[in-house]
Amino acid sequence: MFRNQYDTDVTTWSPAGRLFQVEYAMEAVKQGSAAIGLRSKTHVVLGCVNKANSELSSHQKKIFKVDDHIGVAIAGLTADGRVLSRYMRNECINYSFTYESPLPVGRLVVQLADKAQVCTQRSWKRPYGVGLLVAGLDESGAHLYYNCPSGNYFEYQAFAIGSRSQAAKTYLERRFESFRDASRDDLVKDALMAIRETLQGETLKSLVCTVAVVGVGEPFHILDQGTVQQMIDAFEIVAEQEGPAAEPDTEAGQEASAEPEPEQGAAAGEGVAPMDI
């Protein structure tokens, strides 16, 4: 995207009927660290990739607890996500105080979408540069929503946002039919596998990902690193990653052509991932 005469104000329409500042906010979501969500009839699992700005700093928190039955994973500007998660906590507390029952997930998502939409219609505001995956459990079952900076919201069986999320979406699209009746551990395994797809060659470890779960009889909580690492080892996800990768190399060695070196160089170039912003 490039700057043009129609992107100086969020309320200025282009001749093509576009609001460029809203599209820029949606682009900020695509540049953020990947976040993944998937649900069954009884559980919802959120996962995200931990990215630090440098080796000297810690990573920013990408998963927030809103209430015992609701949590969010974000991609984009972390500061905006922190403000919106605090707004969601206040709404849950006010509803619980007034009605003495948990706030339905769908109603909270609509309120969040309305708040985001106002920022696309006021010249003195800017759109929130963050996308939220809202996971929750209420009387109607488990839910997973995606809230967009434009004010739109969608309910999903599984979804991924952020940089390199297309690889995770491809994996989820292949597997989503089995999610509805899946167990909690199977959902966590698929979440870790989807996170692995976004790493593009990096080894999946508990240090580079965060996983959270909410479900029937299980309030929303973030799994500690030790538990996540045990699951990675138990599911042999790393072994699955290294196993198939080794076989093509062996076959390539048996069927090597006269000029193997340029092919190896090209493959190495294709595996280089773009820098995260």
Short mmCIF file of C-alpha atoms in Angstrom, two decimals:
data_model
loop_
_atom_site.label_atom_id
_atom_site.label_comp_id
_atom_site.label_asym_id
_atom_site.label_seq_id
_atom_site.Cartn_x
_atom_site.Cartn_y
_atom_site.Cartn_z
CA MET A 1 0.00 0.00 0.00
CA PHE A 2 1.18 3.51 -0.80
CA ARG A 3 0.14 6.88 0.49
CA ASN A 4 -2.44 8.74 -1.61
CA GLN A 5 -4.71 11.78 -1.39
CA TYR A 6 -7.60 9.80 0.12
CA ASP A 7 -5.87 8.39 3.22
CA THR A 8 -5.34 11.57 5.24
CA ASP A 9 -8.63 11.14 7.10
CA VAL A 10 -10.48 8.02 8.20
CA THR A 11 -13.80 9.53 7.05
CA THR A 12 -12.62 10.27 3.49
CA TRP A 13 -13.93 7.89 0.87
CA SER A 14 -11.90 7.13 -2.23
CA PRO A 15 -13.67 7.10 -5.63
CA ALA A 16 -13.51 3.30 -5.48
CA GLY A 17 -15.49 3.29 -2.22
CA ARG A 18 -12.59 2.46 0.10
CA LEU A 19 -11.49 3.78 3.48
CA PHE A 20 -7.72 3.53 3.32
CA GLN A 21 -6.98 4.12 6.99
CA VAL A 22 -9.24 1.21 7.89
CA GLU A 23 -7.38 -0.94 5.38
CA TYR A 24 -4.07 0.20 6.89
CA ALA A 25 -5.31 -0.93 10.31
CA MET A 26 -6.20 -4.33 8.85
CA GLU A 27 -2.71 -4.46 7.35
CA ALA A 28 -1.26 -3.90 10.85
CA VAL A 29 -3.04 -7.07 11.94
CA LYS A 30 -1.40 -9.00 9.11
CA GLN A 31 2.03 -7.78 10.25
CA GLY A 32 1.58 -8.90 13.87
CA SER A 33 2.66 -12.21 15.36
CA ALA A 34 0.40 -15.09 14.45
CA ALA A 35 -2.57 -16.00 16.66
CA ILE A 36 -4.67 -19.15 16.27
CA GLY A 37 -8.00 -20.31 17.64
CA LEU A 38 -10.05 -23.50 17.27
CA ARG A 39 -13.08 -24.90 19.06
CA SER A 40 -15.02 -28.07 19.68
CA LYS A 41 -18.45 -28.53 21.25
CA THR A 42 -17.00 -28.22 24.74
CA HIS A 43 -13.63 -26.43 24.51
CA VAL A 44 -11.87 -23.55 22.81
CA VAL A 45 -8.08 -23.34 22.44
CA LEU A 46 -6.12 -20.18 21.68
CA GLY A 47 -2.47 -20.13 20.65
CA CYS A 48 0.00 -17.45 19.63
CA VAL A 49 3.62 -17.05 18.60
CA ASN A 50 5.92 -15.22 21.01
CA LYS A 51 8.18 -12.76 19.22
CA ALA A 52 10.70 -10.53 20.98
CA ASN A 53 12.03 -7.31 19.45
CA SER A 54 15.56 -8.34 20.34
CA GLU A 55 17.46 -11.01 22.20
CA LEU A 56 17.73 -8.66 25.18
CA SER A 57 13.98 -8.17 25.62
CA SER A 58 11.09 -10.38 26.60
CA HIS A 59 8.15 -11.01 24.31
CA GLN A 60 4.91 -9.07 24.60
CA LYS A 61 1.87 -10.80 26.03
CA LYS A 62 -0.59 -11.75 23.28
CA ILE A 63 -3.27 -13.70 25.19
CA PHE A 64 -5.41 -12.01 27.86
CA LYS A 65 -7.97 -13.36 30.30
CA VAL A 66 -11.20 -11.35 30.21
CA ASP A 67 -13.36 -13.44 32.56
CA ASP A 68 -13.52 -17.01 33.78
CA HIS A 69 -15.41 -17.95 30.62
CA ILE A 70 -13.81 -15.59 28.06
CA GLY A 71 -10.28 -14.91 26.79
CA VAL A 72 -8.73 -13.19 23.78
CA ALA A 73 -5.68 -13.62 21.56
CA ILE A 74 -4.47 -10.61 19.59
CA ALA A 75 -2.41 -9.81 16.52
CA GLY A 76 -1.31 -6.28 15.67
CA LEU A 77 -0.62 -3.37 18.01
CA THR A 78 -0.34 -4.85 21.48
CA ALA A 79 -1.17 -1.54 23.18
CA ASP A 80 -4.51 -1.37 21.36
CA GLY A 81 -5.23 -4.97 22.29
CA ARG A 82 -4.49 -4.25 25.94
CA VAL A 83 -6.94 -1.33 25.97
CA LEU A 84 -9.69 -3.38 24.32
CA SER A 85 -9.18 -6.33 26.67
CA ARG A 86 -9.55 -3.97 29.63
CA TYR A 87 -12.79 -2.63 28.10
CA MET A 88 -14.05 -6.21 27.76
CA ARG A 89 -13.21 -6.93 31.42
CA ASN A 90 -15.20 -3.88 32.53
CA GLU A 91 -18.21 -4.99 30.47
CA CYS A 92 -18.08 -8.47 32.00
CA ILE A 93 -17.81 -7.08 35.54
CA ASN A 94 -20.69 -4.62 35.02
CA TYR A 95 -22.95 -7.29 33.51
CA SER A 96 -22.13 -9.77 36.27
CA PHE A 97 -22.80 -7.14 38.96
CA THR A 98 -26.14 -6.13 37.40
CA TYR A 99 -27.55 -9.51 36.36
CA GLU A 100 -25.55 -11.91 38.56
CA SER A 101 -24.74 -14.11 35.58
CA PRO A 102 -21.87 -14.32 33.08
CA LEU A 103 -21.99 -12.05 30.04
CA PRO A 104 -22.91 -14.04 26.88
CA VAL A 105 -19.97 -14.21 24.49
CA GLY A 106 -21.96 -13.06 21.45
CA ARG A 107 -23.20 -9.93 23.21
CA LEU A 108 -19.69 -8.94 24.27
CA VAL A 109 -18.40 -9.43 20.72
CA VAL A 110 -21.14 -7.17 19.34
CA GLN A 111 -20.28 -4.46 21.88
CA LEU A 112 -16.61 -4.74 20.95
CA ALA A 113 -17.43 -4.50 17.25
CA ASP A 114 -19.59 -1.40 17.86
CA LYS A 115 -16.70 0.23 19.73
CA ALA A 116 -14.34 -0.50 16.82
CA GLN A 117 -16.86 0.78 14.27
CA VAL A 118 -17.09 4.20 15.94
CA CYS A 119 -13.39 4.71 15.22
CA THR A 120 -14.06 4.34 11.49
CA GLN A 121 -16.63 7.15 11.51
CA ARG A 122 -14.97 9.89 13.59
CA SER A 123 -12.34 12.16 12.07
CA TRP A 124 -10.61 12.72 15.40
CA LYS A 125 -10.11 9.00 16.03
CA ARG A 126 -8.16 6.25 14.32
CA PRO A 127 -9.12 2.59 13.88
CA TYR A 128 -7.75 0.12 16.38
CA GLY A 129 -4.78 -1.59 14.76
CA VAL A 130 -5.44 -4.97 16.30
CA GLY A 131 -7.42 -8.10 15.49
CA LEU A 132 -8.88 -10.18 18.30
CA LEU A 133 -9.75 -13.84 18.48
CA VAL A 134 -12.38 -14.07 21.23
CA ALA A 135 -12.82 -17.50 22.81
CA GLY A 136 -15.63 -18.14 25.23
CA LEU A 137 -18.13 -20.56 26.71
CA ASP A 138 -21.73 -19.75 27.62
CA GLU A 139 -25.12 -21.45 27.84
CA SER A 140 -25.25 -21.94 24.07
CA GLY A 141 -21.87 -23.71 23.95
CA ALA A 142 -18.30 -22.90 22.94
CA HIS A 143 -17.64 -19.94 20.64
CA LEU A 144 -14.75 -18.50 18.67
CA TYR A 145 -15.09 -15.04 17.12
CA TYR A 146 -12.79 -12.82 15.12
CA ASN A 147 -13.13 -9.05 15.60
CA CYS A 148 -11.74 -6.94 12.76
CA PRO A 149 -10.52 -3.29 13.01
CA SER A 150 -13.28 -2.37 10.54
CA GLY A 151 -15.94 -3.25 13.11
CA ASN A 152 -16.92 -6.54 11.46
CA TYR A 153 -17.04 -9.76 13.45
CA PHE A 154 -17.27 -13.39 12.37
CA GLU A 155 -17.74 -16.68 14.17
CA TYR A 156 -15.41 -19.52 13.20
CA GLN A 157 -14.79 -23.17 13.88
CA ALA A 158 -11.07 -22.39 13.55
CA PHE A 159 -9.13 -19.35 12.38
CA ALA A 160 -5.66 -17.80 12.27
CA ILE A 161 -4.54 -14.18 12.01
CA GLY A 162 -1.20 -12.38 11.85
CA SER A 163 1.95 -12.87 9.84
CA ARG A 164 2.41 -16.23 8.09
CA SER A 165 -1.12 -17.17 9.16
CA GLN A 166 -1.97 -18.54 5.72
CA ALA A 167 0.07 -21.69 6.41
CA ALA A 168 -1.87 -22.24 9.63
CA LYS A 169 -5.19 -21.61 7.83
CA THR A 170 -4.29 -24.25 5.27
CA TYR A 171 -3.63 -26.77 8.04
CA LEU A 172 -6.86 -25.86 9.87
CA GLU A 173 -8.90 -26.13 6.65
CA ARG A 174 -7.64 -29.69 6.19
CA ARG A 175 -8.55 -30.66 9.76
CA PHE A 176 -11.53 -28.54 10.83
CA GLU A 177 -14.18 -31.21 10.20
CA SER A 178 -12.77 -33.26 13.08
CA PHE A 179 -12.62 -30.35 15.55
CA ARG A 180 -16.30 -30.39 16.56
CA ASP A 181 -16.09 -33.77 18.29
CA ALA A 182 -12.42 -33.50 19.28
CA SER A 183 -11.20 -33.85 22.84
CA ARG A 184 -9.36 -31.12 24.72
CA ASP A 185 -5.94 -32.70 24.18
CA ASP A 186 -6.61 -33.19 20.47
CA LEU A 187 -7.51 -29.51 20.13
CA VAL A 188 -4.30 -28.50 21.91
CA LYS A 189 -2.30 -30.78 19.61
CA ASP A 190 -3.89 -29.27 16.49
CA ALA A 191 -3.25 -25.76 17.86
CA LEU A 192 0.43 -26.57 18.35
CA MET A 193 0.63 -28.09 14.88
CA ALA A 194 -0.93 -24.97 13.38
CA ILE A 195 1.51 -22.77 15.30
CA ARG A 196 4.36 -24.90 13.95
CA GLU A 197 3.18 -24.18 10.41
CA THR A 198 3.66 -20.44 10.97
CA LEU A 199 7.26 -20.83 12.19
CA GLN A 200 8.58 -21.82 8.76
CA GLY A 201 11.56 -23.92 9.72
CA GLU A 202 12.00 -22.87 13.34
CA THR A 203 11.80 -25.61 15.95
CA LEU A 204 8.58 -25.59 17.95
CA LYS A 205 9.35 -25.07 21.65
CA SER A 206 7.32 -23.84 24.59
CA LEU A 207 9.44 -20.66 24.64
CA VAL A 208 8.13 -19.52 21.26
CA CYS A 209 4.41 -20.14 21.80
CA THR A 210 1.62 -19.57 24.30
CA VAL A 211 -1.49 -21.74 24.59
CA ALA A 212 -4.70 -21.06 26.53
CA VAL A 213 -7.80 -23.22 27.08
CA VAL A 214 -11.40 -22.66 28.17
CA GLY A 215 -14.09 -25.32 28.31
CA VAL A 216 -16.80 -27.11 30.24
CA GLY A 217 -15.65 -27.34 33.85
CA GLU A 218 -12.40 -25.57 32.97
CA PRO A 219 -12.17 -21.78 33.39
CA PHE A 220 -10.01 -19.82 30.97
CA HIS A 221 -6.34 -20.17 31.80
CA ILE A 222 -2.96 -20.01 30.09
CA LEU A 223 -0.95 -23.23 30.14
CA ASP A 224 2.47 -22.92 31.72
CA GLN A 225 5.59 -23.53 29.65
CA GLY A 226 6.35 -26.85 31.29
CA THR A 227 2.92 -28.25 30.43
CA VAL A 228 3.16 -27.02 26.85
CA GLN A 229 6.62 -28.57 26.42
CA GLN A 230 5.37 -31.87 27.81
CA MET A 231 2.54 -31.82 25.26
CA ILE A 232 4.96 -31.05 22.45
CA ASP A 233 7.12 -33.99 23.51
CA ALA A 234 4.14 -36.29 24.06
CA PHE A 235 2.59 -35.53 20.70
CA GLU A 236 6.00 -35.87 19.04
CA ILE A 237 5.29 -32.75 17.03
CA VAL A 238 8.98 -31.98 16.62
CA ALA A 239 9.62 -35.53 15.41
CA GLU A 240 6.80 -35.20 12.89
CA GLN A 241 8.35 -32.01 11.65
CA GLU A 242 11.84 -33.47 11.26
CA GLY A 243 10.79 -36.90 9.95
CA PRO A 244 9.11 -35.94 6.64
CA ALA A 245 11.78 -33.32 6.01
CA ALA A 246 14.53 -35.93 6.12
CA GLU A 247 12.93 -38.31 3.62
CA PRO A 248 12.90 -35.95 0.61
CA ASP A 249 16.55 -35.14 1.25
CA THR A 250 17.42 -38.86 1.08
CA GLU A 251 15.46 -39.34 -2.12
CA ALA A 252 17.00 -36.23 -3.60
CA GLY A 253 20.43 -37.62 -2.91
CA GLN A 254 19.61 -40.86 -4.74
CA GLU A 255 18.13 -39.04 -7.72
CA ALA A 256 20.65 -36.20 -7.82
CA SER A 257 21.03 -34.41 -11.12
CA ALA A 258 24.24 -33.14 -12.68
CA GLU A 259 23.86 -29.75 -11.00
CA PRO A 260 22.65 -30.27 -7.41
CA GLU A 261 24.20 -27.14 -5.90
CA PRO A 262 21.96 -24.51 -7.58
CA GLU A 263 18.85 -26.47 -6.55
CA GLN A 264 19.96 -26.49 -2.92
CA GLY A 265 20.65 -22.78 -3.03
CA ALA A 266 17.23 -22.05 -4.50
CA ALA A 267 15.53 -24.16 -1.83
CA ALA A 268 17.40 -22.32 0.90
CA GLY A 269 16.32 -18.98 -0.56
CA GLU A 270 12.68 -20.02 -0.63
CA GLY A 271 12.78 -21.01 3.04
CA VAL A 272 13.85 -17.58 4.23
CA ALA A 273 10.96 -15.99 6.12
CA PRO A 274 10.19 -12.28 5.93
CA MET A 275 11.08 -10.15 8.91
CA ASP A 276 8.28 -9.62 11.41
CA ILE A 277 7.22 -6.08 12.20
#
